[in-house]
CSV table of C-alpha atoms and ligand atoms in Angstrom, one decimal:
chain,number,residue,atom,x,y,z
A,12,UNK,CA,-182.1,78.6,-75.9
A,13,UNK,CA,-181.6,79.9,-72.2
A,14,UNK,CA,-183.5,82.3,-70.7
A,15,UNK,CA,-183.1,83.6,-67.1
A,16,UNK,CA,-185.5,86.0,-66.0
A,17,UNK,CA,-185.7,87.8,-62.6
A,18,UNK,CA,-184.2,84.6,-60.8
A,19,UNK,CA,-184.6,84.5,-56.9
A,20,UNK,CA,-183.7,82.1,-54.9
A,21,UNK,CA,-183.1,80.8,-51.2
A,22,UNK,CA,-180.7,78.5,-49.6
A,23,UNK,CA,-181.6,77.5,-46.0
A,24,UNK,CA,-183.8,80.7,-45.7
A,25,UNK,CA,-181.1,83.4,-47.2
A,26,UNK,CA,-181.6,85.4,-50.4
A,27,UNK,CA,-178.5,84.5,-52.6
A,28,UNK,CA,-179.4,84.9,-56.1
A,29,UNK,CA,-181.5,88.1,-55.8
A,30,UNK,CA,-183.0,89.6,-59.5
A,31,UNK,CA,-180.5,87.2,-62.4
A,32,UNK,CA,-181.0,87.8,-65.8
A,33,UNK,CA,-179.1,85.6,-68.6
A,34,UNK,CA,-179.7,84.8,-71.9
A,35,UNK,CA,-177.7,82.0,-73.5
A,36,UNK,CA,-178.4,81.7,-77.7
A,37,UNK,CA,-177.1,78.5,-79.4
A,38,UNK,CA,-173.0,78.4,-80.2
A,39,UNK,CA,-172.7,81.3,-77.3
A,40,UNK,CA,-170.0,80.9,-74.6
A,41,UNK,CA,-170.5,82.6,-71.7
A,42,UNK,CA,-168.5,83.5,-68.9
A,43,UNK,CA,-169.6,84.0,-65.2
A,44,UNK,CA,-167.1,85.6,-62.8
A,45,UNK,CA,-167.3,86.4,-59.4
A,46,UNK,CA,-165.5,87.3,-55.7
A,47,UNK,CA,-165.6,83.9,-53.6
A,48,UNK,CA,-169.5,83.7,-52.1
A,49,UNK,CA,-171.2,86.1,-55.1
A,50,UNK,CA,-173.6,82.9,-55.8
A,51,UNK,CA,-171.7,80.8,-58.8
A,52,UNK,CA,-171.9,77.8,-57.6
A,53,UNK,CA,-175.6,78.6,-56.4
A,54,UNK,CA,-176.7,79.7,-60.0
A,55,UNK,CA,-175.6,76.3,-61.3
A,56,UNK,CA,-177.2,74.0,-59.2
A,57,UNK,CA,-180.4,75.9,-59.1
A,58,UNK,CA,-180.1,75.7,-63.2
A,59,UNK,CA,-179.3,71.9,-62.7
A,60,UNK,CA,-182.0,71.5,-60.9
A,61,UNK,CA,-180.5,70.4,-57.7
A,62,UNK,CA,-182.8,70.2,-54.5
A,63,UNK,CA,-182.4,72.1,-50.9
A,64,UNK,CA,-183.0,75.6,-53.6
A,65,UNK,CA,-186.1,77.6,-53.1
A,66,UNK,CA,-186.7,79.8,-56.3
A,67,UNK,CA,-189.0,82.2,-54.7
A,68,UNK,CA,-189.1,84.5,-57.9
A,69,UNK,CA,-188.4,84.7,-61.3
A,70,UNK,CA,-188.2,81.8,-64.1
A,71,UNK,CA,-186.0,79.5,-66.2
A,72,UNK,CA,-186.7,78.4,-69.5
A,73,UNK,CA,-184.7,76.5,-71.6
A,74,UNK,CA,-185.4,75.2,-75.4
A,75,UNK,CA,-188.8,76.9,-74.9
A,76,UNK,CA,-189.8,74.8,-71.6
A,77,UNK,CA,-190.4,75.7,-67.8
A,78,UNK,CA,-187.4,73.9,-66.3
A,79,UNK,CA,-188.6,75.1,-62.8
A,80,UNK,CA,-191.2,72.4,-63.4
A,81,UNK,CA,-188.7,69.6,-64.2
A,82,UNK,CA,-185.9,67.6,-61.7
A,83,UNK,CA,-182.4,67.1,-62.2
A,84,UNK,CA,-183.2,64.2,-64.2
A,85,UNK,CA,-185.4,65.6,-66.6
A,86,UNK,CA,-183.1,68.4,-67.3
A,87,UNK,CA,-180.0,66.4,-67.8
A,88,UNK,CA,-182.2,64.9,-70.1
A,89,UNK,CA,-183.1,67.5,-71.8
A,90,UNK,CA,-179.6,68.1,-72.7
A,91,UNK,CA,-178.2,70.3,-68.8
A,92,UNK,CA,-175.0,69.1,-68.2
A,93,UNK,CA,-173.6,70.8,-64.6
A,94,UNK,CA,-169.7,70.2,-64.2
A,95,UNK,CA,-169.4,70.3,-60.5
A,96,UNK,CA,-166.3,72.5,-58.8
A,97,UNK,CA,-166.6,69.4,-56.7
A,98,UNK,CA,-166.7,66.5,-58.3
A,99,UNK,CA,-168.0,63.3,-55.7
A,100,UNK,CA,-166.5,60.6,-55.3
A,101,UNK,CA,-167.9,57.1,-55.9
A,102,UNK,CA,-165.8,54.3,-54.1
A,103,UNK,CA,-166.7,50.8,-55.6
A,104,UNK,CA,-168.0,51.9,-59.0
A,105,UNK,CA,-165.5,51.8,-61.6
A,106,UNK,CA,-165.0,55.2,-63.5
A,107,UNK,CA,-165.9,53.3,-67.0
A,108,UNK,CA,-169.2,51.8,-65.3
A,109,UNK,CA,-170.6,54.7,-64.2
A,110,UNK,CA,-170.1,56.3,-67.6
A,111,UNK,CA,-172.1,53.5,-69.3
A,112,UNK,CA,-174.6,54.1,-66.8
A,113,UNK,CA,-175.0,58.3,-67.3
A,114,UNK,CA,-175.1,57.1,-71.1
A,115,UNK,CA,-177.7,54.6,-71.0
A,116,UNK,CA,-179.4,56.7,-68.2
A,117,UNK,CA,-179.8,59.7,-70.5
A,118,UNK,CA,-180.7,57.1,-73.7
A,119,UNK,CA,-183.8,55.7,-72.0
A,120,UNK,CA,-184.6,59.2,-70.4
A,121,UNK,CA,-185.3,60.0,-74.5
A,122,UNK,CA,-187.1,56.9,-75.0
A,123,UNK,CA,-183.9,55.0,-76.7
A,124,UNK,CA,-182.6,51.8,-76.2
A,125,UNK,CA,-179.4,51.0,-74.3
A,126,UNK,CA,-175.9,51.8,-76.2
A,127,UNK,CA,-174.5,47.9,-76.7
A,128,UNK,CA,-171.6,47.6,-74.8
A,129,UNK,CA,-168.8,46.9,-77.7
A,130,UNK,CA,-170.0,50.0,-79.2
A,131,UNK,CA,-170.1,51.9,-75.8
A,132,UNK,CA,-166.5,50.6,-75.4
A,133,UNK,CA,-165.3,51.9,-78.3
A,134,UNK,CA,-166.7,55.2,-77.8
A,135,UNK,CA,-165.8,55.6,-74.6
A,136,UNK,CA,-162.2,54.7,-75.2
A,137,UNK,CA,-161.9,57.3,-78.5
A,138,UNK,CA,-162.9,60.5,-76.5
A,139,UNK,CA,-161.2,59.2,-73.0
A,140,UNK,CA,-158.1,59.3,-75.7
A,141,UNK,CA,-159.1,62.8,-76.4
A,142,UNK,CA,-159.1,64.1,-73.0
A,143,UNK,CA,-155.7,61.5,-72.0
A,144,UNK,CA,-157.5,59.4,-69.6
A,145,UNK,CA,-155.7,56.1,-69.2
A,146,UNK,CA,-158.0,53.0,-69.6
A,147,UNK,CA,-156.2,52.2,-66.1
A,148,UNK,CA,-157.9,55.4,-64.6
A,149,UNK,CA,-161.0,54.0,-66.1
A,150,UNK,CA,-161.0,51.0,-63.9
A,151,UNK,CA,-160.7,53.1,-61.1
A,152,UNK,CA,-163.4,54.0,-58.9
A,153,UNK,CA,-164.8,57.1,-59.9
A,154,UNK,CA,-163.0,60.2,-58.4
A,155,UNK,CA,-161.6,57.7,-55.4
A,156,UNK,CA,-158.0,59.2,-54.9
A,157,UNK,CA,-158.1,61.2,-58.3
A,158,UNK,CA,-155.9,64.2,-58.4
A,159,UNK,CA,-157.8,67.4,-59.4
A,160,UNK,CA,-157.0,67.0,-63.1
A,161,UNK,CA,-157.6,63.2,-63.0
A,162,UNK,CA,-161.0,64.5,-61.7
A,163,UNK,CA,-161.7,67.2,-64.2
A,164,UNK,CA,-160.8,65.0,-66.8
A,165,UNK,CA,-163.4,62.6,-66.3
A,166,UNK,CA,-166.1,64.7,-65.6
A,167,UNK,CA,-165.6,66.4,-69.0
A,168,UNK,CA,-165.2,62.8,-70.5
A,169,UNK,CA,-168.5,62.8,-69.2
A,170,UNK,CA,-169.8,65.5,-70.9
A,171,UNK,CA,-167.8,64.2,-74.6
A,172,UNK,CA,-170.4,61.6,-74.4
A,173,UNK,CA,-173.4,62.6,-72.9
A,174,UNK,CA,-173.2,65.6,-75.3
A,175,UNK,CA,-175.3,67.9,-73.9
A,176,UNK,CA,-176.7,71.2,-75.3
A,177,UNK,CA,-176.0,73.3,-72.8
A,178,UNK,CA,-172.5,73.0,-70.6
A,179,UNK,CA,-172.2,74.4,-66.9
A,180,UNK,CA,-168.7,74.7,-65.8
A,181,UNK,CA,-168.2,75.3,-62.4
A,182,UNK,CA,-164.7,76.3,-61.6
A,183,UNK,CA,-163.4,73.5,-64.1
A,184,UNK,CA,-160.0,75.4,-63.2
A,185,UNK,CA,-159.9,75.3,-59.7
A,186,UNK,CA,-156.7,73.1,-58.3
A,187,UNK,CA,-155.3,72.8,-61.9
A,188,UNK,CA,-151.6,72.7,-63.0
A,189,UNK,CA,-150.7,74.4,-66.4
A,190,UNK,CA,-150.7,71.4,-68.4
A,191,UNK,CA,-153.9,69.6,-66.7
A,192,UNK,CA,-155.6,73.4,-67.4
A,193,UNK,CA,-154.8,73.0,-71.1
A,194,UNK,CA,-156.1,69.4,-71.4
A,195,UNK,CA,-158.8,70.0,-69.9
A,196,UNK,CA,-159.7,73.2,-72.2
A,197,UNK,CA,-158.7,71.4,-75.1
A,198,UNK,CA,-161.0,68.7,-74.2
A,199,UNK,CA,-163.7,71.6,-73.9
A,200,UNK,CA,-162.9,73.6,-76.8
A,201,UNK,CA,-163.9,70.3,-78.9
A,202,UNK,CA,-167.3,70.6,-77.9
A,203,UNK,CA,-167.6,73.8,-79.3
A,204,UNK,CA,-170.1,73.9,-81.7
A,205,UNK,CA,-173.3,76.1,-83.4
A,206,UNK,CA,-175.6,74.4,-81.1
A,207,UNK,CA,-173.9,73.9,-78.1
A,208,UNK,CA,-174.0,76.8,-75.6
A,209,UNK,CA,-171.8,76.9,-72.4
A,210,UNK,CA,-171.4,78.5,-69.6
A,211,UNK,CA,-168.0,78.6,-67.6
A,212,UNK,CA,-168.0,79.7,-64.3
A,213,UNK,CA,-164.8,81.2,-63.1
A,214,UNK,CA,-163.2,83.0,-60.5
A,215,UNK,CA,-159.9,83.9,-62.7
A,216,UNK,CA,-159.8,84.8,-66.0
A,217,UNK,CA,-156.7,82.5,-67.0
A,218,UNK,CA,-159.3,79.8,-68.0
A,219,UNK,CA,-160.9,82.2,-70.3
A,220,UNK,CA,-157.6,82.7,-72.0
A,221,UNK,CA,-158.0,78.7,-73.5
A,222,UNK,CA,-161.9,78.9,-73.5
A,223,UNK,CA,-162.6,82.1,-75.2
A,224,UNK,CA,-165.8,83.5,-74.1
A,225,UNK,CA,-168.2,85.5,-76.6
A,226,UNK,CA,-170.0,87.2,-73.1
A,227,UNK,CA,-168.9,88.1,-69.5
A,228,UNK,CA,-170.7,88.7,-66.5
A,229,UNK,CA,-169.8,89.9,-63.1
A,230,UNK,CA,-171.6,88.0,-60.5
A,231,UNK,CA,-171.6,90.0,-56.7
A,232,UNK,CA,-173.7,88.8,-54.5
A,233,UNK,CA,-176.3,87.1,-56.4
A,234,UNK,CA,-176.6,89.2,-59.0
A,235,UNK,CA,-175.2,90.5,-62.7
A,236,UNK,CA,-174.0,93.8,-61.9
A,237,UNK,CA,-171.7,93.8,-65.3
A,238,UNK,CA,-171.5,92.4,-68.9
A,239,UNK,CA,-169.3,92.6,-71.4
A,240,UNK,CA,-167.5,90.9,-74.2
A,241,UNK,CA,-164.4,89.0,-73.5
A,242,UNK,CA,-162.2,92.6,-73.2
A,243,UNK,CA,-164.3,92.7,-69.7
A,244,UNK,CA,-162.2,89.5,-68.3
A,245,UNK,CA,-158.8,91.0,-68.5
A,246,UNK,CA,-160.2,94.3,-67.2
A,247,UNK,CA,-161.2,92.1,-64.0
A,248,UNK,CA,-157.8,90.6,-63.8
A,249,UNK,CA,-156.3,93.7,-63.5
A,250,UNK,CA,-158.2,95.5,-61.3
A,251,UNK,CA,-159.8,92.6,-59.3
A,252,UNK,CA,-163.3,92.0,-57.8
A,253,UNK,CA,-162.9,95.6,-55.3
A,254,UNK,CA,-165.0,97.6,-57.6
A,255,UNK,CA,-167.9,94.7,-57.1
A,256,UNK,CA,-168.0,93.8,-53.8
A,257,UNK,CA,-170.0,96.5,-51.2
A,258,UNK,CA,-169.4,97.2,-47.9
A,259,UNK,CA,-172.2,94.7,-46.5
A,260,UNK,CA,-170.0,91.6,-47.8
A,261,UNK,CA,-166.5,93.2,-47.5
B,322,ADP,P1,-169.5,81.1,-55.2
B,322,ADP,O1,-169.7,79.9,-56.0
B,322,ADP,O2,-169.6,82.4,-56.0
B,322,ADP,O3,-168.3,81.2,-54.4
B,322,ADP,P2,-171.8,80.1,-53.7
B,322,ADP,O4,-172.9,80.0,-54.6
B,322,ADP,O5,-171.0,78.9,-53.3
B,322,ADP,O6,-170.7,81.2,-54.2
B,322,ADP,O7,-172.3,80.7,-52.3
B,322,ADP,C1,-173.0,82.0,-52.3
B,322,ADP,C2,-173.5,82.3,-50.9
B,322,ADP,O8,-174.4,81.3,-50.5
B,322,ADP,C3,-172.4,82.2,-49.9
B,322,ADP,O9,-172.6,83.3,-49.0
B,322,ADP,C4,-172.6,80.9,-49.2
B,322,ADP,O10,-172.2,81.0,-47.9
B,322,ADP,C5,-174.1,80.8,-49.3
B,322,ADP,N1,-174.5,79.3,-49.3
B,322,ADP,C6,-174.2,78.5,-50.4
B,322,ADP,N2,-174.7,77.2,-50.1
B,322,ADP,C7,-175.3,77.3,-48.9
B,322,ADP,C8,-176.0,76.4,-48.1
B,322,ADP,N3,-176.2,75.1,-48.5
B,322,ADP,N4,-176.5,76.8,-46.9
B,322,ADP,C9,-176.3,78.1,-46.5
B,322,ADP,N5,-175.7,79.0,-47.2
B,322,ADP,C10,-175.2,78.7,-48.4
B,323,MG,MG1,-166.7,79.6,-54.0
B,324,MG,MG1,-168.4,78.2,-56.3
Protein backbone atom coordinates (compact mmCIF):
# COMPACT_ATOMS: atom_id res chain seq x y z
CA UNK A 1 0.00 0.00 0.00
CA UNK A 2 2.91 2.25 1.28
CA UNK A 3 6.20 2.15 0.17
CA UNK A 4 9.15 4.34 1.39
CA UNK A 5 12.29 3.87 -0.23
CA UNK A 6 15.62 5.61 0.47
CA UNK A 7 13.72 8.94 1.55
CA UNK A 8 15.81 12.14 1.71
CA UNK A 9 14.80 15.17 2.43
CA UNK A 10 15.71 18.95 3.25
CA UNK A 11 14.09 21.60 5.39
CA UNK A 12 15.53 25.10 4.87
CA UNK A 13 18.80 23.58 3.48
CA UNK A 14 19.42 20.70 6.37
CA UNK A 15 19.42 16.99 5.84
CA UNK A 16 16.66 15.65 8.32
CA UNK A 17 15.28 12.56 7.00
CA UNK A 18 18.49 11.03 5.67
CA UNK A 19 18.04 7.11 3.93
CA UNK A 20 13.93 6.07 5.38
CA UNK A 21 12.61 2.91 4.57
CA UNK A 22 8.78 1.91 5.50
CA UNK A 23 6.51 -0.28 4.19
CA UNK A 24 2.93 -0.04 5.34
CA UNK A 25 0.52 -3.32 3.92
CA UNK A 26 -3.33 -2.86 4.21
CA UNK A 27 -4.91 -3.50 8.04
CA UNK A 28 -1.10 -2.77 9.40
CA UNK A 29 -0.56 -0.38 12.30
CA UNK A 30 2.50 1.09 12.62
CA UNK A 31 4.23 2.82 15.24
CA UNK A 32 6.99 5.60 14.83
CA UNK A 33 8.89 6.61 18.00
CA UNK A 34 11.48 8.93 18.48
CA UNK A 35 13.72 11.47 20.93
CA UNK A 36 12.25 15.05 20.44
CA UNK A 37 13.94 16.43 16.86
CA UNK A 38 14.57 12.69 15.31
CA UNK A 39 12.35 13.88 12.19
CA UNK A 40 8.52 12.64 13.16
CA UNK A 41 6.83 15.35 12.45
CA UNK A 42 9.12 15.92 9.24
CA UNK A 43 8.25 12.35 7.85
CA UNK A 44 4.57 13.25 8.04
CA UNK A 45 4.35 16.24 6.36
CA UNK A 46 6.74 15.27 3.67
CA UNK A 47 4.18 12.01 3.29
CA UNK A 48 1.30 14.58 3.32
CA UNK A 49 2.68 16.36 0.87
CA UNK A 50 3.15 19.59 2.62
CA UNK A 51 5.42 22.33 0.87
CA UNK A 52 8.83 24.16 2.16
CA UNK A 53 10.23 19.92 1.92
CA UNK A 54 12.90 19.23 -0.54
CA UNK A 55 13.01 15.38 -1.22
CA UNK A 56 16.39 15.31 -2.66
CA UNK A 57 16.47 11.35 -2.76
CA UNK A 58 14.61 8.42 -2.60
CA UNK A 59 10.75 7.84 -3.42
CA UNK A 60 7.12 7.46 -2.13
CA UNK A 61 4.63 5.39 -3.53
CA UNK A 62 1.43 4.74 -2.32
CA UNK A 63 -1.55 2.36 -3.88
CA UNK A 64 1.00 1.85 -6.68
CA UNK A 65 1.40 5.74 -7.57
CA UNK A 66 4.36 8.30 -7.41
CA UNK A 67 3.01 10.62 -4.65
CA UNK A 68 6.18 12.73 -5.05
CA UNK A 69 4.40 13.76 -8.16
CA UNK A 70 1.13 14.75 -6.45
CA UNK A 71 0.15 17.96 -3.86
CA UNK A 72 -1.35 17.80 -0.64
CA UNK A 73 -4.61 17.88 -2.36
CA UNK A 74 -4.28 15.05 -4.54
CA UNK A 75 -3.01 12.88 -1.82
CA UNK A 76 -5.70 13.64 0.70
CA UNK A 77 -7.56 12.52 -2.15
CA UNK A 78 -6.25 9.69 -2.76
CA UNK A 79 -7.16 8.57 0.70
CA UNK A 80 -3.58 10.55 3.06
CA UNK A 81 -5.13 11.70 6.01
CA UNK A 82 -2.12 13.70 8.26
CA UNK A 83 -3.41 14.36 11.97
CA UNK A 84 -1.39 17.28 12.81
CA UNK A 85 0.54 17.43 16.57
CA UNK A 86 -0.69 20.85 16.00
CA UNK A 87 -3.88 21.26 15.02
CA UNK A 88 -4.56 25.21 13.47
CA UNK A 89 -6.93 27.15 14.43
CA UNK A 90 -9.62 28.61 12.26
CA UNK A 91 -11.39 31.65 13.91
CA UNK A 92 -14.79 32.44 12.12
CA UNK A 93 -15.42 29.02 10.55
CA UNK A 94 -17.62 26.95 12.50
CA UNK A 95 -16.11 23.41 13.40
CA UNK A 96 -19.31 21.65 11.65
CA UNK A 97 -18.76 23.93 8.43
CA UNK A 98 -15.41 23.22 7.80
CA UNK A 99 -16.11 19.51 8.12
CA UNK A 100 -18.82 19.77 5.33
CA UNK A 101 -16.27 21.42 3.48
CA UNK A 102 -13.14 18.63 3.82
CA UNK A 103 -16.19 16.24 2.90
CA UNK A 104 -17.41 17.77 -0.07
CA UNK A 105 -13.78 18.83 -0.83
CA UNK A 106 -12.57 15.21 -0.94
CA UNK A 107 -16.11 14.14 -2.85
CA UNK A 108 -15.55 16.28 -5.89
CA UNK A 109 -11.64 15.57 -5.67
CA UNK A 110 -13.08 11.80 -6.81
CA UNK A 111 -15.35 13.18 -9.34
CA UNK A 112 -18.62 12.81 -6.83
CA UNK A 113 -21.23 15.14 -6.24
CA UNK A 114 -21.61 17.06 -2.96
CA UNK A 115 -23.00 15.12 0.28
CA UNK A 116 -26.74 16.88 0.73
CA UNK A 117 -26.68 18.60 3.77
CA UNK A 118 -29.55 16.61 5.78
CA UNK A 119 -27.61 13.59 5.05
CA UNK A 120 -24.17 15.34 5.91
CA UNK A 121 -25.87 16.37 9.18
CA UNK A 122 -26.82 13.23 10.18
CA UNK A 123 -23.58 11.80 9.57
CA UNK A 124 -21.75 14.10 11.04
CA UNK A 125 -23.70 14.07 14.27
CA UNK A 126 -23.58 9.98 14.57
CA UNK A 127 -19.59 9.76 14.57
CA UNK A 128 -19.17 13.31 16.54
CA UNK A 129 -21.42 11.13 19.09
CA UNK A 130 -18.76 8.47 18.75
CA UNK A 131 -15.82 10.51 19.52
CA UNK A 132 -18.25 12.83 22.42
CA UNK A 133 -18.15 15.98 20.59
CA UNK A 134 -20.93 18.23 21.75
CA UNK A 135 -23.07 19.69 18.84
CA UNK A 136 -22.21 22.96 20.90
CA UNK A 137 -18.36 22.41 20.16
CA UNK A 138 -19.55 21.99 16.64
CA UNK A 139 -20.73 25.53 16.39
CA UNK A 140 -17.62 26.60 17.49
CA UNK A 141 -14.91 27.92 15.42
CA UNK A 142 -12.68 25.28 14.58
CA UNK A 143 -9.85 24.72 17.21
CA UNK A 144 -10.48 28.64 18.51
CA UNK A 145 -10.02 28.21 22.37
CA UNK A 146 -10.35 24.22 22.15
CA UNK A 147 -8.52 22.40 24.91
CA UNK A 148 -6.05 19.82 23.57
CA UNK A 149 -8.66 17.02 23.76
CA UNK A 150 -11.43 19.23 22.40
CA UNK A 151 -8.75 19.58 19.55
CA UNK A 152 -7.84 15.94 19.05
CA UNK A 153 -11.28 15.12 19.10
CA UNK A 154 -12.16 16.92 16.13
CA UNK A 155 -9.46 16.33 14.11
CA UNK A 156 -10.07 12.54 14.39
CA UNK A 157 -13.87 13.38 13.79
CA UNK A 158 -12.35 14.48 10.77
CA UNK A 159 -10.78 11.51 9.86
CA UNK A 160 -14.40 9.16 10.97
CA UNK A 161 -15.68 10.91 7.91
CA UNK A 162 -13.22 11.51 5.46
CA UNK A 163 -12.33 7.86 5.93
CA UNK A 164 -9.13 7.71 4.59
CA UNK A 165 -6.88 4.72 3.75
CA UNK A 166 -4.08 5.53 5.17
CA UNK A 167 -3.96 7.44 8.88
CA UNK A 168 -0.87 9.66 10.00
CA UNK A 169 -0.98 10.46 13.61
CA UNK A 170 1.25 12.89 14.78
CA UNK A 171 1.57 12.90 18.47
CA UNK A 172 -2.33 12.47 18.81
CA UNK A 173 -1.25 12.07 22.60
CA UNK A 174 0.59 15.02 23.21
CA UNK A 175 -1.22 17.41 26.01
CA UNK A 176 -3.79 14.63 26.81
CA UNK A 177 -5.53 13.74 30.10
CA UNK A 178 -6.25 10.00 30.82
CA UNK A 179 -9.72 10.05 29.89
CA UNK A 180 -9.34 12.53 26.71
CA UNK A 181 -6.36 9.75 25.76
CA UNK A 182 -8.94 6.95 25.87
CA UNK A 183 -11.59 8.80 23.80
CA UNK A 184 -9.51 9.69 21.62
CA UNK A 185 -8.05 5.99 21.04
CA UNK A 186 -11.38 4.60 21.14
CA UNK A 187 -12.34 6.91 18.48
CA UNK A 188 -9.25 5.51 16.52
CA UNK A 189 -9.47 1.96 17.32
CA UNK A 190 -12.99 2.13 15.36
CA UNK A 191 -11.29 2.87 12.25
CA UNK A 192 -9.46 -0.09 12.45
CA UNK A 193 -10.05 -2.12 9.66
CA UNK A 194 -8.40 -4.73 6.74
CA UNK A 195 -7.84 -1.91 4.53
CA UNK A 196 -7.00 0.80 6.52
CA UNK A 197 -3.35 1.25 7.45
CA UNK A 198 -2.07 3.82 10.06
CA UNK A 199 0.59 5.12 11.23
CA UNK A 200 0.88 6.69 14.88
CA UNK A 201 3.60 8.77 15.58
CA UNK A 202 4.63 8.90 19.22
CA UNK A 203 7.09 9.99 21.48
CA UNK A 204 5.76 7.65 24.56
CA UNK A 205 4.63 4.40 24.30
CA UNK A 206 1.39 4.89 26.67
CA UNK A 207 -0.64 5.62 23.47
CA UNK A 208 0.44 2.43 22.08
CA UNK A 209 -0.95 0.71 25.05
CA UNK A 210 -4.87 1.74 23.62
CA UNK A 211 -3.64 1.68 19.89
CA UNK A 212 -1.92 -1.61 19.68
CA UNK A 213 0.70 -1.46 17.01
CA UNK A 214 1.49 -4.68 14.73
CA UNK A 215 5.25 -2.77 13.86
CA UNK A 216 7.64 -0.28 15.69
CA UNK A 217 10.22 1.79 14.58
CA UNK A 218 12.85 3.86 16.18
CA UNK A 219 13.24 7.08 14.49
CA UNK A 220 16.94 9.09 15.45
CA UNK A 221 17.76 11.60 13.58
CA UNK A 222 16.02 11.01 10.41
CA UNK A 223 16.28 7.71 10.08
CA UNK A 224 14.99 3.94 11.21
CA UNK A 225 17.65 2.73 13.18
CA UNK A 226 15.22 -0.16 14.85
CA UNK A 227 12.07 -2.30 14.21
CA UNK A 228 10.24 -4.40 16.00
CA UNK A 229 6.91 -5.81 16.93
CA UNK A 230 4.99 -4.13 19.60
CA UNK A 231 7.38 -5.99 22.53
CA UNK A 232 9.95 -3.16 21.13
CA UNK A 233 7.71 -0.16 22.66
CA UNK A 234 7.84 -1.26 26.20
CA UNK A 235 11.52 -1.98 25.73
CA UNK A 236 11.87 1.85 24.88
CA UNK A 237 9.82 2.91 27.86
CA UNK A 238 12.08 1.31 30.02
CA UNK A 239 15.27 2.08 28.83
CA UNK A 240 14.46 5.39 26.99
CA UNK A 241 15.70 7.00 23.78
CA UNK A 242 19.81 6.97 25.31
CA UNK A 243 20.67 3.99 23.28
CA UNK A 244 19.46 6.11 19.95
CA UNK A 245 20.60 9.27 20.19
CA UNK A 246 24.65 9.85 19.25
CA UNK A 247 26.91 12.23 20.45
CA UNK A 248 26.44 14.73 17.47
CA UNK A 249 22.69 15.44 18.73
CA UNK A 250 23.19 14.82 22.49
P1 LIG B 1 10.18 15.42 15.86
O1 LIG B 1 8.79 15.51 15.33
O2 LIG B 1 10.74 14.04 15.86
O3 LIG B 1 10.33 16.06 17.20
P2 LIG B 1 10.81 17.25 13.69
O4 LIG B 1 10.48 16.52 12.46
O5 LIG B 1 9.82 18.25 14.19
O6 LIG B 1 11.14 16.21 14.85
O7 LIG B 1 12.18 17.99 13.51
C1 LIG B 1 13.35 17.31 13.08
C2 LIG B 1 14.50 18.29 12.93
O8 LIG B 1 14.22 19.16 11.86
C3 LIG B 1 14.75 19.15 14.14
O9 LIG B 1 16.14 19.25 14.32
C4 LIG B 1 14.14 20.48 13.75
O10 LIG B 1 14.81 21.52 14.38
C5 LIG B 1 14.35 20.50 12.27
N1 LIG B 1 13.29 21.26 11.58
C6 LIG B 1 11.99 20.91 11.49
N2 LIG B 1 11.27 21.84 10.81
C7 LIG B 1 12.17 22.78 10.43
C8 LIG B 1 12.07 24.00 9.68
N3 LIG B 1 10.90 24.41 9.18
N4 LIG B 1 13.20 24.71 9.50
C9 LIG B 1 14.38 24.28 9.99
N5 LIG B 1 14.55 23.16 10.70
C10 LIG B 1 13.47 22.41 10.92
MG1 LIG C 1 8.90 17.27 18.47
MG1 LIG D 1 6.99 16.16 16.10
Amino acid sequence: MLEIKNLHAHVEGNDILRGIDLTVKPGEIHAIMGPNGSGKSTLSYVLAGKEDYEITEGSITYNGKDMLDLGADERAAAGMFLAFQYPIEIPGVATMTFLKTALNAQRRARGQEDLPTPEFMKLVKEKAKDLNVSPEMLRRPLNVGFSGGEKKRAEILQMALLEPSLCILDETDSGLDIDALRIVSEGVNKLRDPNRAMIVITHYQRLLNHIVPDHVHVLSRGKIVKSGGKELALELEENGYADFIDEEAA
